[in-house]
């Protein structure tokens, strides 16, 4: 059974719909996922193999074997085997517990329900039972169970909308569409059950943006691309239902292909302990050799006098052989310098630190009742050594919530709150939010604090009305009413949703649209505008426009976009307003808000008809069609009249700015790795203070080829090093292309703050072997690095690059499935339990609900764990060297005969019982310098408790009762009782204690007085503060305005304009006759192909625009 069929390497995949028997012969994997490391059968061998990879465990196993040899064993075997079994068992139980929770998490995902078409009817099936070739029904807001070929949907023409936040971090919706031949199947279960199409496609891979395949059905073939596929991890949005055919399942899905493998993570303390064990073993060999030589000499010179008493025969005794046996005997006796209890204590301390993280109320998120969780107990001290943090953006730094915050209309800012003295103040919950009483459909959650805007609306300010009218008309939003009669907006990007919702709450309500009209409610009056043209958004234009005719017959062009683009197209009469609005935009950008400029133009009827005729001609041509259309768009979008600007907040999570600042002060470098657009990522970088106007330079790498990327990196390095004269001598390690190791002196020589921003397609070239040297050199010199449009695999590659060549401890933090591979690759993986599912949490080592808790995790728990562990190791080795080297000293008095000073029970219990509690207390509870300041209850209990335990066991072992039960093991009857009645014994104990403690106390006193550490200085400052009066808190200062010209960022996708004007995404309701333009677009067979092409080319085309100015 187990050696039967073995699946060969898959070259292409052949899948037949509704035929499990046919598909099973290819041995495709099912939809079950595994993030756990062990199974019931593999746990014991794999776990033991991992544990005995530790040098210490192997070392103690070797000692155990030696103790089983009677000729050399001076200690019984139980002194080693009991602690060894205890350590191995405790570690195995801990690993089994960790893996149990991974199994539990896997089961939660695998047991999710989905509707599967089986035997001509829909049945609820667990995700893990879904097979390749099955047809699945998805409903709105459901996660996609596997990689599906979209067959049909509730939307016209087989369209559906998906959110890919878990794949690429983007929250804007994307369009997928079914083939026309399958979209006709609709929701007819009988027809879907008879569907027997065969798909031949690419083998499973990790490319999220590419798919190639062919569907054969009813004697015809249809090509498939990425626009026909819905990937696992996506969420169905704004679509009532859809049906899909499973192409890839479980580990073969593109999401899981990007997840990476679970790696066995080991801390630097573990590696240090392995090294220490090797050095100490070498030290023991030296001691054993010295004592063995001493034994041979002693046997040769003095031992003859004792042979008569020991009944040795001359031929049986050889001084060299005696020395050989003595060597191994002393190796056994002196092995307690590294006792196995060290590893028991380390695991106990780590477990305690993990519980401190789990119990930390300051890391508990009350809104979702989510505590912090240490999902592994072996990496705590590594948290205190983090040098690089790799962070996702969407959902990690931000909340995925867009909020309309401010606007500038006709040179006046609305949205600022001022106090009674006219000074700007922060918005607080005490302020009354603004609502528009005329609109019963206003969103009650909308918050706007400036009542002057409502006054301007009520007074009939024409510029304000025109501004809000533009927000209600110029967009791609779709509207529908739910069962309760409430207006629901289906938004393609969260930015548009925020703007249209703001207009709705201010009295200009977008009601509905058809391919030819847009209906809005203006202050209670329904007004229908004729839609004449839609000039769609793309990354070259950075703007979108609509041309409408109002009921009075006037033709108007409304446009919104990046200020750097629109300001160049304004009429010269706008000069004064342009200057004022630019200042407002700089102020908005300085506050981290996403800005758009708003403008309009009145069009002459004759001019528009001529322009429209040229547009129709351009749409029908085959030569340079896109270029001609773009030129016509440029022609009409000129001489615009400026209305103002909007400012939308991509709301940061609470405490992000403070956390980033604190981590930067701790010399931790933060790299942002996001799948989002460059402008959006830059905007968030400024909002988080990772990018600032005080930086010396911001390098943007956006080349499309390896040559371009190499050249841009070279220029950036020249720019950076040209500002530092110390590099002019040519003695720089960067000339050595063979080595990627960076000299720390170089980093210290570079002065100033720099930032690097690089696109995903440029990063793909930069990660090549001959270019990544330059990338790493430049990136490590920068204070902040932002990687945009990166795939999940590229995130992991960046982390691996820093891990491998910088030899630095790394941490990756994210909240979505697109962050899993990065989390697994880093030394420490942190998952945020946010709005994008639990995949990141399941793959992480630590999890919590908010990014701000990272500061406490690293700077409090991480630092304390590292300091405590280091102190613990120092004390542990100190006490064990002091305990063990007595045998070395005693060897010179016992003829090097490998006799022990202590009895075997004392040796066995010394580390496990007598001295374990004090060092454990310090290792678990010590808070920096607590042990030098005062004793807590814990100190008293553990220290006096250890002493009491010692005397209790001592009197018990030397009692008559235990001797009567085990006479051979406990022969020292009454020894302790008689010895401790002697006054000289107590005098020796007292003198020894004082002689041992006084030098340490004196040394610490002098050190604190003459060379105080930072902790000592803080403690003295705190004592002084208690005596002094408390300081008055200063009023927080407002943030200065930014020198950046633009804070433009717009998460929009090209192609929605054609969808709207063609009517392809609208349900048919007796559509009115179409105008010429709409007929042209509707009858164009290439509109959907254009959408696919433009969507695919968005990333590559954007990089060619190098006009972004920071």
mmCIF file of C-alpha atoms in Angstrom, residues 265-268 271 376 379 382 386 388 390 799 802-804 807-812 822-829 845-846:
data_model
loop_
_atom_site.group_PDB
_atom_site.id
_atom_site.type_symbol
_atom_site.label_atom_id
_atom_site.label_comp_id
_atom_site.label_asym_id
_atom_site.label_seq_id
_atom_site.Cartn_x
_atom_site.Cartn_y
_atom_site.Cartn_z
ATOM 1 C CA UNK A 265 13.769 27.712 14.555
ATOM 2 C CA UNK A 266 16.599 27.823 17.064
ATOM 3 C CA UNK A 267 17.711 30.853 19.074
ATOM 4 C CA UNK A 268 21.208 32.289 19.300
ATOM 5 C CA UNK A 271 23.622 27.924 19.477
ATOM 6 C CA UNK A 376 6.015 28.827 20.764
ATOM 7 C CA UNK A 379 12.190 31.930 21.054
ATOM 8 C CA UNK A 382 15.520 36.132 20.664
ATOM 9 C CA UNK A 386 15.910 41.939 16.856
ATOM 10 C CA UNK A 388 15.385 44.140 11.382
ATOM 11 C CA UNK A 390 9.791 43.352 8.108
ATOM 12 C CA UNK A 799 13.984 38.273 4.549
ATOM 13 C CA UNK A 802 19.112 39.837 5.129
ATOM 14 C CA UNK A 803 19.268 36.689 7.277
ATOM 15 C CA UNK A 804 21.929 35.074 5.155
ATOM 16 C CA UNK A 807 23.805 37.614 10.057
ATOM 17 C CA UNK A 808 21.150 39.663 11.856
ATOM 18 C CA UNK A 809 18.124 38.579 13.886
ATOM 19 C CA UNK A 810 14.978 39.319 11.893
ATOM 20 C CA UNK A 811 11.280 39.616 12.712
ATOM 21 C CA UNK A 812 8.402 39.535 10.213
ATOM 22 C CA UNK A 822 7.703 35.952 5.203
ATOM 23 C CA UNK A 823 6.639 34.976 8.727
ATOM 24 C CA UNK A 824 8.033 31.465 8.307
ATOM 25 C CA UNK A 825 11.329 32.713 6.853
ATOM 26 C CA UNK A 826 12.184 35.202 9.610
ATOM 27 C CA UNK A 827 13.792 34.226 12.907
ATOM 28 C CA UNK A 828 10.635 35.439 14.647
ATOM 29 C CA UNK A 829 7.209 35.457 13.006
ATOM 30 C CA UNK A 845 5.429 32.270 16.669
ATOM 31 C CA UNK A 846 3.623 35.098 18.469
#
